[in-house]
Coordinates of C-alpha atoms (C1' of nucleotides) in Angstrom, one line a residue:
Chain A
X1 CA -62.5 -61.8 5.8
X2 CA -62.4 -60.6 9.3
X3 CA -59.0 -59.6 10.4
X4 CA -57.7 -61.5 13.5
X5 CA -56.2 -59.2 16.1
X6 CA -54.9 -61.4 18.8
X7 CA -54.9 -58.7 21.7
X8 CA -53.9 -55.3 20.1
X9 CA -55.0 -51.8 20.7
X10 CA -57.7 -51.5 18.0
X11 CA -57.9 -47.6 18.3
X12 CA -54.2 -47.4 17.7
X13 CA -54.6 -49.6 14.7
X14 CA -57.4 -47.4 13.5
X15 CA -55.4 -44.2 14.0
X16 CA -52.5 -45.6 11.7
X17 CA -54.9 -46.9 9.0
X18 CA -56.4 -43.4 8.9
X19 CA -52.9 -42.1 8.3
X20 CA -52.3 -44.5 5.7
X21 CA -55.1 -43.2 3.6
X22 CA -52.8 -40.3 2.9
X23 CA -50.7 -42.7 0.7
X24 CA -53.3 -42.1 -1.8
X25 CA -51.6 -39.1 -3.5
X26 CA -54.2 -36.8 -1.8
X27 CA -52.8 -34.4 0.7
X28 CA -56.0 -32.9 2.4
X29 CA -59.1 -34.7 3.6
X30 CA -62.3 -33.7 5.4
X31 CA -63.7 -35.6 8.3
X32 CA -66.6 -37.3 6.3
X33 CA -64.4 -37.9 3.5
X34 CA -61.8 -39.8 5.6
X35 CA -64.8 -41.5 7.4
X36 CA -66.1 -42.9 4.1
X37 CA -62.6 -43.9 2.8
X38 CA -61.8 -45.8 6.1
X39 CA -65.3 -47.1 6.7
X40 CA -65.3 -45.7 10.3
X41 CA -68.1 -43.8 11.9
X42 CA -68.1 -40.2 11.3
X43 CA -67.7 -39.5 15.1
X44 CA -65.0 -42.0 15.5
X45 CA -63.1 -40.4 12.6
X46 CA -63.5 -37.1 14.1
X47 CA -62.3 -38.2 17.6
X48 CA -59.3 -39.8 16.1
X49 CA -58.4 -36.7 14.1
X50 CA -58.9 -34.6 17.2
X51 CA -56.5 -37.0 19.1
X52 CA -53.9 -36.8 16.2
X53 CA -54.3 -33.0 16.0
X54 CA -53.4 -32.6 19.8
X55 CA -50.4 -34.6 19.1
X56 CA -49.4 -32.6 15.9
X57 CA -49.6 -35.8 13.9
X58 CA -52.2 -34.1 11.6
X59 CA -53.1 -30.5 11.4
X60 CA -55.6 -28.3 9.7
X61 CA -54.7 -26.3 6.8
X62 CA -56.2 -23.0 5.7
X63 CA -59.3 -24.7 4.2
X64 CA -59.9 -26.5 7.6
X65 CA -58.9 -29.9 5.9
X66 CA -56.8 -32.4 7.6
X67 CA -53.2 -32.7 6.5
X68 CA -50.4 -34.6 7.8
X69 CA -48.5 -32.7 10.5
X70 CA -44.8 -31.9 11.3
X71 CA -44.6 -34.3 14.1
X72 CA -44.9 -37.2 11.8
X73 CA -42.1 -35.7 9.6
X74 CA -40.0 -35.5 12.7
X75 CA -40.7 -39.0 13.7
X76 CA -40.1 -40.3 10.2
X77 CA -36.7 -38.8 10.2
X78 CA -35.9 -40.8 13.4
X79 CA -36.2 -44.2 11.7
X80 CA -32.9 -45.9 11.9
X81 CA -33.5 -48.8 9.6
X82 CA -31.5 -48.3 6.5
X83 CA -30.3 -44.8 7.8
X84 CA -26.7 -45.6 6.7
X85 CA -28.0 -46.4 3.2
X86 CA -29.9 -43.2 3.0
X87 CA -27.0 -41.1 4.3
X88 CA -24.4 -42.5 2.5
X89 CA -26.3 -42.5 -0.9
X90 CA -27.2 -38.8 -0.8
X91 CA -24.1 -37.1 -2.1
X92 CA -23.3 -39.8 -4.8
X93 CA -26.8 -39.6 -6.1
X94 CA -26.6 -35.9 -6.5
X95 CA -23.3 -36.3 -8.4
X96 CA -24.8 -38.8 -10.7
X97 CA -27.9 -36.5 -11.3
X98 CA -25.6 -33.6 -12.1
X99 CA -23.5 -35.5 -14.6
X100 CA -26.2 -37.3 -16.3
X101 CA -29.1 -34.7 -16.0
X102 CA -31.7 -37.4 -15.3
X103 CA -33.5 -38.4 -12.1
X104 CA -31.6 -40.8 -10.0
X105 CA -33.2 -43.3 -7.6
X106 CA -31.9 -45.4 -4.7
X107 CA -33.9 -48.3 -3.5
X108 CA -34.1 -51.7 -1.8
X109 CA -36.1 -54.8 -2.1
X110 CA -38.7 -55.0 0.7
X111 CA -42.0 -57.1 0.9
X112 CA -41.3 -58.2 -2.7
X113 CA -41.4 -54.6 -3.8
X114 CA -38.9 -51.8 -4.4
X115 CA -38.8 -49.3 -1.5
X116 CA -37.3 -45.9 -2.7
X117 CA -35.1 -44.7 0.1
X118 CA -33.5 -41.7 -1.8
X119 CA -33.4 -39.7 -4.9
X120 CA -31.8 -36.8 -6.9
X121 CA -34.0 -35.3 -9.2
X122 CA -33.1 -33.9 -12.8
X123 CA -33.5 -30.2 -13.1
X124 CA -35.0 -30.7 -16.5
X125 CA -38.6 -29.9 -16.9
X126 CA -39.6 -33.4 -18.3
X127 CA -38.6 -35.7 -15.5
X128 CA -39.4 -38.9 -13.4
X129 CA -40.4 -38.0 -9.9
X130 CA -41.0 -40.6 -7.3
X131 CA -42.0 -40.3 -3.7
X132 CA -39.3 -41.3 -1.4
X133 CA -40.6 -44.0 1.1
X134 CA -43.1 -45.2 -1.6
X135 CA -43.1 -48.7 -3.4
X136 CA -43.1 -49.8 -6.9
X137 CA -43.4 -53.2 -8.6
X138 CA -40.0 -55.0 -8.9
X139 CA -40.6 -57.0 -12.1
X140 CA -41.1 -54.0 -14.4
X141 CA -38.5 -51.6 -13.2
X142 CA -34.8 -51.5 -13.8
X143 CA -34.1 -51.1 -10.0
X144 CA -36.4 -54.0 -9.1
X145 CA -35.0 -56.3 -11.7
X146 CA -31.4 -55.7 -10.8
X147 CA -32.2 -56.1 -7.0
X148 CA -34.0 -59.5 -7.8
X149 CA -31.2 -60.6 -10.3
X150 CA -28.5 -60.4 -7.6
X151 CA -30.7 -61.9 -4.9
X152 CA -30.7 -65.5 -3.8
X153 CA -32.5 -68.2 -5.9
X154 CA -34.7 -68.7 -3.0
X155 CA -35.9 -65.1 -2.7
X156 CA -36.5 -65.1 -6.6
X157 CA -38.7 -68.3 -6.5
X158 CA -40.5 -66.9 -3.5
X159 CA -41.0 -63.7 -5.4
X160 CA -42.4 -65.5 -8.3
X161 CA -44.7 -67.5 -6.0
X162 CA -46.2 -64.3 -4.5
X163 CA -46.2 -61.7 -7.2
X164 CA -48.7 -61.7 -10.2
X165 CA -46.9 -60.5 -13.4
X166 CA -49.3 -57.9 -14.8
X167 CA -48.8 -56.2 -18.2
X168 CA -48.5 -52.3 -18.2
X169 CA -47.2 -52.0 -21.7
X170 CA -46.4 -54.4 -24.5
X171 CA -43.0 -54.6 -23.2
X172 CA -43.7 -55.8 -19.7
X173 CA -42.4 -59.2 -18.9
X174 CA -45.3 -61.4 -18.0
X175 CA -44.2 -64.8 -17.7
X176 CA -42.0 -66.4 -15.0
X177 CA -39.9 -68.1 -17.6
X178 CA -38.9 -64.8 -19.4
X179 CA -38.3 -63.1 -16.1
X180 CA -35.9 -65.7 -15.0
X181 CA -34.1 -65.6 -18.4
X182 CA -33.9 -61.7 -18.0
X183 CA -32.7 -61.8 -14.4
X184 CA -30.1 -64.4 -15.6
X185 CA -28.9 -61.9 -18.4
X186 CA -28.8 -59.0 -15.9
X187 CA -26.7 -60.9 -13.4
X188 CA -24.3 -61.6 -16.3
X189 CA -24.2 -58.0 -17.8
X190 CA -24.1 -56.5 -14.3
X191 CA -26.9 -54.1 -14.9
X192 CA -30.6 -54.0 -15.6
X193 CA -32.6 -52.0 -18.2
X194 CA -36.2 -51.1 -18.2
X195 CA -37.4 -50.4 -21.8
X196 CA -40.7 -49.0 -21.3
X197 CA -42.0 -52.1 -19.4
X198 CA -43.9 -50.0 -16.7
X199 CA -44.8 -47.0 -18.6
X200 CA -44.6 -46.0 -22.3
X201 CA -41.8 -43.6 -23.0
X202 CA -40.0 -44.3 -19.8
X203 CA -36.5 -45.9 -19.7
X204 CA -34.3 -46.7 -16.7
X205 CA -31.1 -48.3 -16.2
X206 CA -30.0 -49.8 -12.8
X207 CA -26.9 -51.4 -11.2
X208 CA -26.5 -53.0 -7.7
X209 CA -24.8 -51.8 -4.5
X210 CA -23.1 -54.6 -2.6
X211 CA -22.0 -55.0 1.0
X212 CA -18.9 -56.3 2.2
X213 CA -20.0 -60.0 1.7
X214 CA -20.8 -59.3 -1.8
X215 CA -24.6 -59.5 -1.1
X216 CA -26.8 -57.0 -2.9
X217 CA -28.3 -54.5 -0.5
X218 CA -29.4 -51.8 -2.7
X219 CA -29.5 -50.4 -6.2
X220 CA -29.2 -47.2 -8.1
X221 CA -31.4 -46.3 -11.1
X222 CA -31.4 -43.4 -13.6
X223 CA -34.6 -42.8 -15.3
X224 CA -35.6 -40.5 -18.3
X225 CA -37.9 -40.1 -21.2
X226 CA -37.1 -42.3 -24.3
X227 CA -36.6 -39.2 -26.3
X228 CA -33.4 -38.5 -24.3
X229 CA -32.2 -42.0 -23.6
X230 CA -30.3 -43.1 -26.6
X231 CA -28.5 -46.5 -26.6
X232 CA -25.2 -44.9 -27.4
X233 CA -25.3 -43.2 -24.0
X234 CA -25.7 -46.4 -22.1
X235 CA -22.1 -47.1 -21.8
X236 CA -21.2 -43.7 -20.5
X237 CA -24.2 -43.6 -18.1
X238 CA -23.1 -46.9 -16.5
X239 CA -19.7 -45.8 -15.8
X240 CA -21.0 -42.7 -14.1
X241 CA -23.4 -44.8 -12.0
X242 CA -20.8 -47.2 -11.2
X243 CA -18.5 -44.5 -9.7
X244 CA -21.4 -43.4 -7.5
X245 CA -22.1 -47.1 -6.4
X246 CA -18.5 -47.6 -5.6
X247 CA -18.5 -44.4 -3.4
X248 CA -21.5 -45.7 -1.5
X249 CA -20.1 -49.2 -1.1
X250 CA -16.8 -47.5 0.3
X251 CA -18.8 -45.8 2.9
X252 CA -20.9 -48.9 3.7
X253 CA -17.8 -51.1 4.1
X254 CA -16.0 -48.6 6.3
X255 CA -19.1 -48.2 8.4
X256 CA -19.5 -51.9 9.3
Chain B
X1 CA -50.6 -31.4 37.0
X2 CA -53.0 -33.8 35.5
X3 CA -53.4 -33.1 31.6
X4 CA -56.9 -32.4 30.4
X5 CA -58.1 -34.6 27.5
X6 CA -61.5 -33.6 26.7
X7 CA -62.5 -36.6 24.8
X8 CA -59.6 -38.2 22.9
X9 CA -58.5 -41.6 22.2
X10 CA -56.1 -42.2 25.2
X11 CA -54.4 -45.3 23.8
X12 CA -53.6 -43.5 20.6
X13 CA -52.0 -40.7 22.6
X14 CA -50.2 -43.3 24.6
X15 CA -48.9 -45.0 21.3
X16 CA -47.4 -41.7 20.0
X17 CA -46.0 -40.7 23.3
X18 CA -44.1 -44.0 23.3
X19 CA -42.8 -43.2 19.7
X20 CA -41.6 -39.8 20.9
X21 CA -39.3 -41.4 23.4
X22 CA -37.2 -42.2 20.4
X23 CA -36.5 -38.5 20.2
X24 CA -33.8 -39.0 23.0
X25 CA -31.2 -39.9 20.6
X26 CA -31.5 -43.8 21.4
X27 CA -32.5 -45.9 18.5
X28 CA -33.3 -49.2 20.3
X29 CA -35.3 -49.9 23.4
X30 CA -36.5 -53.0 25.4
X31 CA -40.0 -53.3 26.6
X32 CA -39.2 -52.8 30.2
X33 CA -36.9 -49.8 29.4
X34 CA -39.7 -48.1 27.5
X35 CA -42.3 -48.9 30.1
X36 CA -39.9 -47.2 32.7
X37 CA -39.3 -44.2 30.5
X38 CA -43.0 -43.7 29.6
X39 CA -44.3 -44.6 33.2
X40 CA -46.8 -47.0 31.4
X41 CA -47.4 -50.6 32.9
X42 CA -45.1 -53.2 31.5
X43 CA -48.1 -55.0 29.9
X44 CA -49.5 -51.9 28.5
X45 CA -46.3 -51.1 26.8
X46 CA -45.8 -54.5 25.5
X47 CA -49.4 -54.3 24.0
X48 CA -48.7 -51.0 22.4
X49 CA -45.5 -52.4 20.9
X50 CA -47.1 -55.4 19.6
X51 CA -49.8 -53.2 18.1
X52 CA -47.2 -50.8 16.4
X53 CA -45.1 -53.9 15.4
X54 CA -48.3 -55.3 13.5
X55 CA -48.4 -52.0 11.7
X56 CA -44.6 -51.8 10.7
X57 CA -44.5 -48.8 12.7
X58 CA -41.9 -50.4 15.0
X59 CA -39.9 -53.5 14.4
X60 CA -37.5 -55.6 16.2
X61 CA -33.8 -55.5 15.4
X62 CA -31.4 -58.4 15.7
X63 CA -31.1 -58.1 19.4
X64 CA -34.9 -58.2 19.8
X65 CA -35.0 -54.6 20.8
X66 CA -37.7 -52.4 19.4
X67 CA -36.7 -49.9 16.8
X68 CA -38.8 -47.5 14.6
X69 CA -40.1 -49.2 11.6
X70 CA -40.0 -48.3 7.9
X71 CA -43.8 -47.4 7.8
X72 CA -43.0 -44.4 9.8
X73 CA -40.4 -43.5 7.5
X74 CA -43.0 -43.9 4.6
X75 CA -45.6 -41.8 6.3
X76 CA -43.0 -39.2 7.4
X77 CA -42.3 -38.6 3.7
X78 CA -45.8 -38.0 3.0
X79 CA -46.0 -34.9 5.2
X80 CA -47.0 -32.0 2.8
X81 CA -46.4 -29.2 5.2
X82 CA -43.3 -27.3 4.0
X83 CA -42.7 -29.8 1.3
X84 CA -41.9 -27.1 -1.3
X85 CA -39.4 -25.7 1.1
X86 CA -37.9 -29.1 1.5
X87 CA -37.7 -29.9 -2.2
X88 CA -36.6 -26.6 -3.5
X89 CA -33.8 -26.3 -1.0
X90 CA -32.1 -29.5 -1.7
X91 CA -30.0 -28.7 -4.6
X92 CA -28.9 -25.2 -3.6
X93 CA -28.0 -26.6 -0.2
X94 CA -25.7 -29.2 -2.0
X95 CA -24.1 -26.5 -4.0
X96 CA -23.4 -24.3 -1.0
X97 CA -21.9 -27.3 0.8
X98 CA -19.8 -28.3 -2.2
X99 CA -18.4 -24.7 -2.5
X100 CA -17.7 -23.9 1.1
X101 CA -17.1 -27.4 2.3
X102 CA -19.0 -26.9 5.6
X103 CA -22.3 -28.4 6.7
X104 CA -25.2 -26.3 5.5
X105 CA -28.6 -26.2 7.2
X106 CA -32.1 -25.1 6.2
X107 CA -34.7 -24.3 8.7
X108 CA -37.9 -22.5 9.7
X109 CA -39.1 -20.9 13.0
X110 CA -41.8 -23.1 14.6
X111 CA -43.1 -23.3 18.3
X112 CA -40.4 -20.7 19.1
X113 CA -37.5 -22.9 17.9
X114 CA -35.7 -23.6 14.8
X115 CA -36.9 -26.8 13.0
X116 CA -34.5 -28.2 10.7
X117 CA -36.1 -29.1 7.4
X118 CA -33.0 -30.0 5.3
X119 CA -29.4 -30.2 5.4
X120 CA -26.3 -30.9 3.2
X121 CA -23.3 -32.1 5.1
X122 CA -19.6 -31.3 4.8
X123 CA -17.5 -34.3 3.6
X124 CA -14.8 -33.2 6.0
X125 CA -14.1 -35.3 9.1
X126 CA -14.8 -32.6 11.7
X127 CA -18.3 -31.4 10.9
X128 CA -21.6 -30.4 12.5
X129 CA -24.4 -32.9 12.0
X130 CA -27.9 -32.3 13.0
X131 CA -30.9 -34.5 12.7
X132 CA -33.5 -33.4 10.2
X133 CA -36.7 -32.9 11.9
X134 CA -35.2 -31.9 15.1
X135 CA -35.3 -28.6 17.0
X136 CA -32.9 -26.2 18.3
X137 CA -33.1 -23.0 20.4
X138 CA -33.4 -19.8 18.3
X139 CA -31.7 -17.2 20.3
X140 CA -28.2 -18.8 20.4
X141 CA -27.9 -20.0 16.7
X142 CA -27.4 -18.1 13.6
X143 CA -30.2 -19.6 11.8
X144 CA -32.7 -19.0 14.8
X145 CA -31.4 -15.3 15.2
X146 CA -31.8 -14.6 11.5
X147 CA -35.3 -16.0 11.5
X148 CA -36.1 -13.9 14.5
X149 CA -34.6 -10.9 13.4
X150 CA -36.7 -10.6 10.1
X151 CA -39.8 -11.6 11.8
X152 CA -42.5 -9.2 13.1
X153 CA -42.1 -7.2 16.2
X154 CA -45.1 -9.1 17.6
X155 CA -43.5 -12.4 17.0
X156 CA -40.2 -11.3 18.7
X157 CA -41.9 -9.9 21.9
X158 CA -44.0 -13.1 22.1
X159 CA -40.7 -15.1 21.7
X160 CA -39.0 -13.2 24.6
X161 CA -42.1 -13.6 26.7
X162 CA -42.1 -17.4 26.4
X163 CA -38.4 -18.3 26.0
X164 CA -35.8 -18.3 28.9
X165 CA -32.5 -17.1 27.8
X166 CA -30.0 -19.8 29.3
X167 CA -26.3 -19.6 28.9
X168 CA -24.3 -22.2 27.1
X169 CA -21.1 -20.6 26.7
X170 CA -19.7 -17.0 27.8
X171 CA -21.0 -15.8 24.4
X172 CA -24.5 -16.7 24.8
X173 CA -26.9 -13.8 24.7
X174 CA -29.0 -13.9 27.9
X175 CA -30.7 -10.6 28.3
X176 CA -33.7 -9.4 26.3
X177 CA -32.2 -6.1 25.7
X178 CA -29.0 -7.5 24.2
X179 CA -30.9 -9.9 22.0
X180 CA -33.1 -7.0 20.7
X181 CA -30.0 -5.0 19.9
X182 CA -28.4 -8.1 18.2
X183 CA -31.7 -8.7 16.2
X184 CA -31.7 -5.1 15.2
X185 CA -28.0 -5.3 13.8
X186 CA -28.9 -8.6 12.0
X187 CA -31.8 -7.0 10.2
X188 CA -29.5 -4.1 9.1
X189 CA -26.6 -6.4 8.1
X190 CA -28.8 -8.9 6.4
X191 CA -27.1 -11.9 8.0
X192 CA -26.6 -13.4 11.4
X193 CA -23.5 -14.8 13.1
X194 CA -23.2 -17.3 15.9
X195 CA -19.8 -16.8 17.5
X196 CA -19.7 -19.9 20.0
X197 CA -22.9 -18.9 21.5
X198 CA -24.4 -22.3 21.6
X199 CA -21.1 -24.4 21.7
X200 CA -17.5 -23.6 22.3
X201 CA -15.5 -24.0 19.0
X202 CA -18.8 -23.7 16.9
X203 CA -19.4 -20.8 14.5
X204 CA -22.4 -20.2 12.2
X205 CA -23.4 -17.8 9.7
X206 CA -27.0 -17.5 8.4
X207 CA -29.2 -15.5 5.9
X208 CA -32.9 -15.3 5.5
X209 CA -35.1 -16.8 2.6
X210 CA -38.0 -14.6 1.7
X211 CA -41.3 -15.3 0.0
X212 CA -42.9 -13.2 -2.6
X213 CA -44.4 -10.7 -0.1
X214 CA -40.8 -10.3 1.4
X215 CA -41.7 -12.2 4.6
X216 CA -39.1 -14.5 6.0
X217 CA -40.2 -18.1 5.4
X218 CA -36.9 -19.9 6.3
X219 CA -33.2 -19.5 6.6
X220 CA -29.9 -21.1 5.4
X221 CA -26.9 -21.5 7.8
X222 CA -23.4 -22.6 7.2
X223 CA -21.7 -24.1 10.4
X224 CA -18.1 -25.1 11.2
X225 CA -15.3 -25.3 13.7
X226 CA -13.7 -22.0 14.7
X227 CA -10.4 -23.4 13.5
X228 CA -11.7 -23.1 9.8
X229 CA -13.9 -20.2 10.1
X230 CA -11.9 -17.2 9.6
X231 CA -13.3 -13.6 9.6
X232 CA -11.8 -13.1 6.1
X233 CA -13.9 -15.8 4.8
X234 CA -17.2 -14.5 5.9
X235 CA -17.7 -12.2 2.8
X236 CA -17.1 -14.9 0.3
X237 CA -19.3 -17.3 2.2
X238 CA -22.0 -14.9 2.4
X239 CA -22.0 -14.3 -1.4
X240 CA -22.2 -18.2 -2.0
X241 CA -25.0 -18.5 0.5
X242 CA -26.9 -15.7 -1.0
X243 CA -26.7 -17.2 -4.4
X244 CA -28.3 -20.3 -2.9
X245 CA -31.1 -18.4 -1.2
X246 CA -31.8 -16.7 -4.4
X247 CA -32.2 -19.9 -6.2
X248 CA -34.6 -21.2 -3.5
X249 CA -36.6 -18.0 -3.7
X250 CA -36.8 -18.1 -7.4
X251 CA -38.3 -21.6 -7.2
X252 CA -40.7 -20.5 -4.3
X253 CA -41.8 -17.4 -6.2
X254 CA -42.6 -19.5 -9.3
X255 CA -44.4 -22.1 -7.3
X256 CA -47.0 -19.9 -5.6
Chain C
dA1 C1' -86.5 -19.3 3.2
dA2 C1' -85.4 -23.9 2.5
dC3 C1' -81.8 -27.1 1.6
dA4 C1' -77.6 -29.5 1.5
dG5 C1' -73.3 -29.6 2.7
dT6 C1' -69.7 -29.2 6.3
dG7 C1' -67.6 -30.1 11.4
dT8 C1' -68.7 -30.7 16.4
dT9 C1' -70.9 -32.2 21.0
dT10 C1' -73.7 -35.1 23.8
dC11 C1' -74.5 -39.3 26.5
dG12 C1' -76.1 -44.2 27.5
dT13 C1' -74.1 -48.8 26.1
dA14 C1' -71.0 -52.2 25.4
dT15 C1' -66.6 -53.0 23.6
dT16 C1' -61.8 -52.7 24.7
dG17 C1' -58.0 -51.5 27.4
dT18 C1' -55.8 -52.4 31.7
dG19 C1' -52.3 -54.5 35.0
dA20 C1' -51.3 -58.0 38.7
dA21 C1' -49.8 -62.3 38.5
dA22 C1' -48.0 -66.4 36.4
dC23 C1' -45.1 -68.1 32.9
dA24 C1' -41.2 -68.8 29.5
dT25 C1' -36.6 -67.7 28.1
dT26 C1' -32.2 -66.1 28.5
dT27 C1' -28.3 -64.0 30.8
dT28 C1' -25.7 -63.2 35.0
dT29 C1' -24.1 -64.4 39.5
dT30 C1' -23.0 -67.5 43.0
Chain D
dA1 C1' -24.2 -76.7 38.0
dA2 C1' -27.5 -74.4 40.5
dA3 C1' -29.6 -70.3 41.8
dA4 C1' -30.7 -65.8 40.9
dA5 C1' -31.9 -61.9 38.2
dA6 C1' -32.8 -60.1 34.2
dT7 C1' -35.5 -60.2 30.0
dG8 C1' -40.3 -60.8 26.9
dT9 C1' -44.9 -62.9 27.0
dT10 C1' -49.7 -64.6 28.2
dT11 C1' -53.8 -64.7 31.2
dC12 C1' -58.3 -62.9 32.8
dA13 C1' -61.6 -60.5 35.8
dC14 C1' -62.6 -55.8 36.3
dA15 C1' -63.1 -51.0 35.2
dA16 C1' -62.2 -47.6 32.1
dT17 C1' -62.9 -45.8 27.6
dA18 C1' -64.1 -45.9 22.9
dC19 C1' -68.4 -46.1 20.3
dG20 C1' -72.1 -44.1 17.3
dA21 C1' -76.9 -42.3 16.7
dA22 C1' -78.9 -38.2 17.1
dA23 C1' -78.9 -33.4 17.8
dC24 C1' -76.5 -29.3 17.0
dA25 C1' -73.9 -25.3 14.8
dC26 C1' -72.3 -23.4 11.0
dT27 C1' -71.5 -22.2 5.9
dG28 C1' -72.6 -21.9 1.4
dT29 C1' -76.0 -22.9 -2.3
dT30 C1' -80.5 -23.3 -4.4

DNA sequence: AACAGTGTTTCGTATTGTGAAACATTTTTT
DNA sequence: AAAAAATGTTTCACAATACGAAACACTGTT
């Protein structure tokens, strides 16, 4: 299973693969730890870290462990892709979170997954908390399902071709047939529900955000514990979320 | 003026120096353009870009120009340094922005400059807009001055040793003596004003945020056009900003 | 005092990055 | 319509640079 690298800078690839280790929800790493994780030689790892440290891409914390540095934060904020989506979603998301008092997420479909571009967290103690910039499975989240439902038939069939439907709870949809039925229903209703399909006790509701050409470009979801998510609230939640979606759409349509 | 690189991965350094070009407020670059800007050979630049593209760190836009890619956004969001500051400041900043209807900034002192960690933008047409993750001079901004004022005498004298005080308007403080007087007054008053010291027509007001040990860790500033910033508003602005600062401090003190 | 962990430095070797030149496309000028 | 001037991309012999085993320095534990 050798990777084919036509003619690329291997040490640059190594450097970034090293940084990607930090996706593992672990903020601080030692040299040997990283060497083990990446499979690189101890010296190579050390040299890479020294290089990255000289650039402020990583830095040492008080325990002399390596953590990601502020230069990376700086560079990440320069990324222009979907910047308008991120900017325009910010205030509407805060408003929704304030009204509903649950965590609100904003995301797009990318590489057959949901990419979270923004969020506004509930101030309650018991809440959902997702990392912006992280990915989640589409077929078992309200956000993912609503994005799929309003996508083209081609994209959906491509999705089903590439993604394995794995069960996380007894509610997870694990057959293509059932997922297609669900997506069809979502498209009719105009919103998607995740009734504990990814995690027990977790319920989400999501609606799409459209561009000028009526194509789905993003989605908004509200997530909370089943204890607080009563079916009689769905309608009022929906109207609040829709108001936010319309505000984002208004900005987007003006922008382009 | 050759740079001394003890024993580092030169191509990794080149790759990141290439990415830093994007700090220039220009989102899309061609190969030759980047080669010229960095001083690298055209082929080297192309190879670096191909490598970065394979990693999703850069990507091509519709015009086949290179832009920063979403992987960089993803990695930037993993940076844990000052993450608590960023998280805890979010909602208070939004509240201040909503009350005052001007742009609110949140930042720290780093490398003798102000680093903006967060913001909440005014919804008005005429507004200040700064890039999160970017830097600004400390001596001619309210945020910078308030951060300096409450720092240690050592840090301040170190600051004066390393920073050249350059005039941007007729109001800019350009002598060490005057700056020291100003910082002393700020410390007494508890807040800093920037009366068009960086840019004509731009007024800011800032207060410090303290940690448990009463050390300044960050600052909040409100910025707006002089046309809207009347001296009779200052007192009410201050009390609103202070409320936000106290909320951030409460979270910070609970957290540590 | 010996041991088992860290991170760091050294240096000969071989892999890997380099860049001029040629090539392929597209856009602009004549 | 042809020529010129841009752009991005590929090739390949050569030289620079990344590699990693081993030794070292340091810290905390047994």
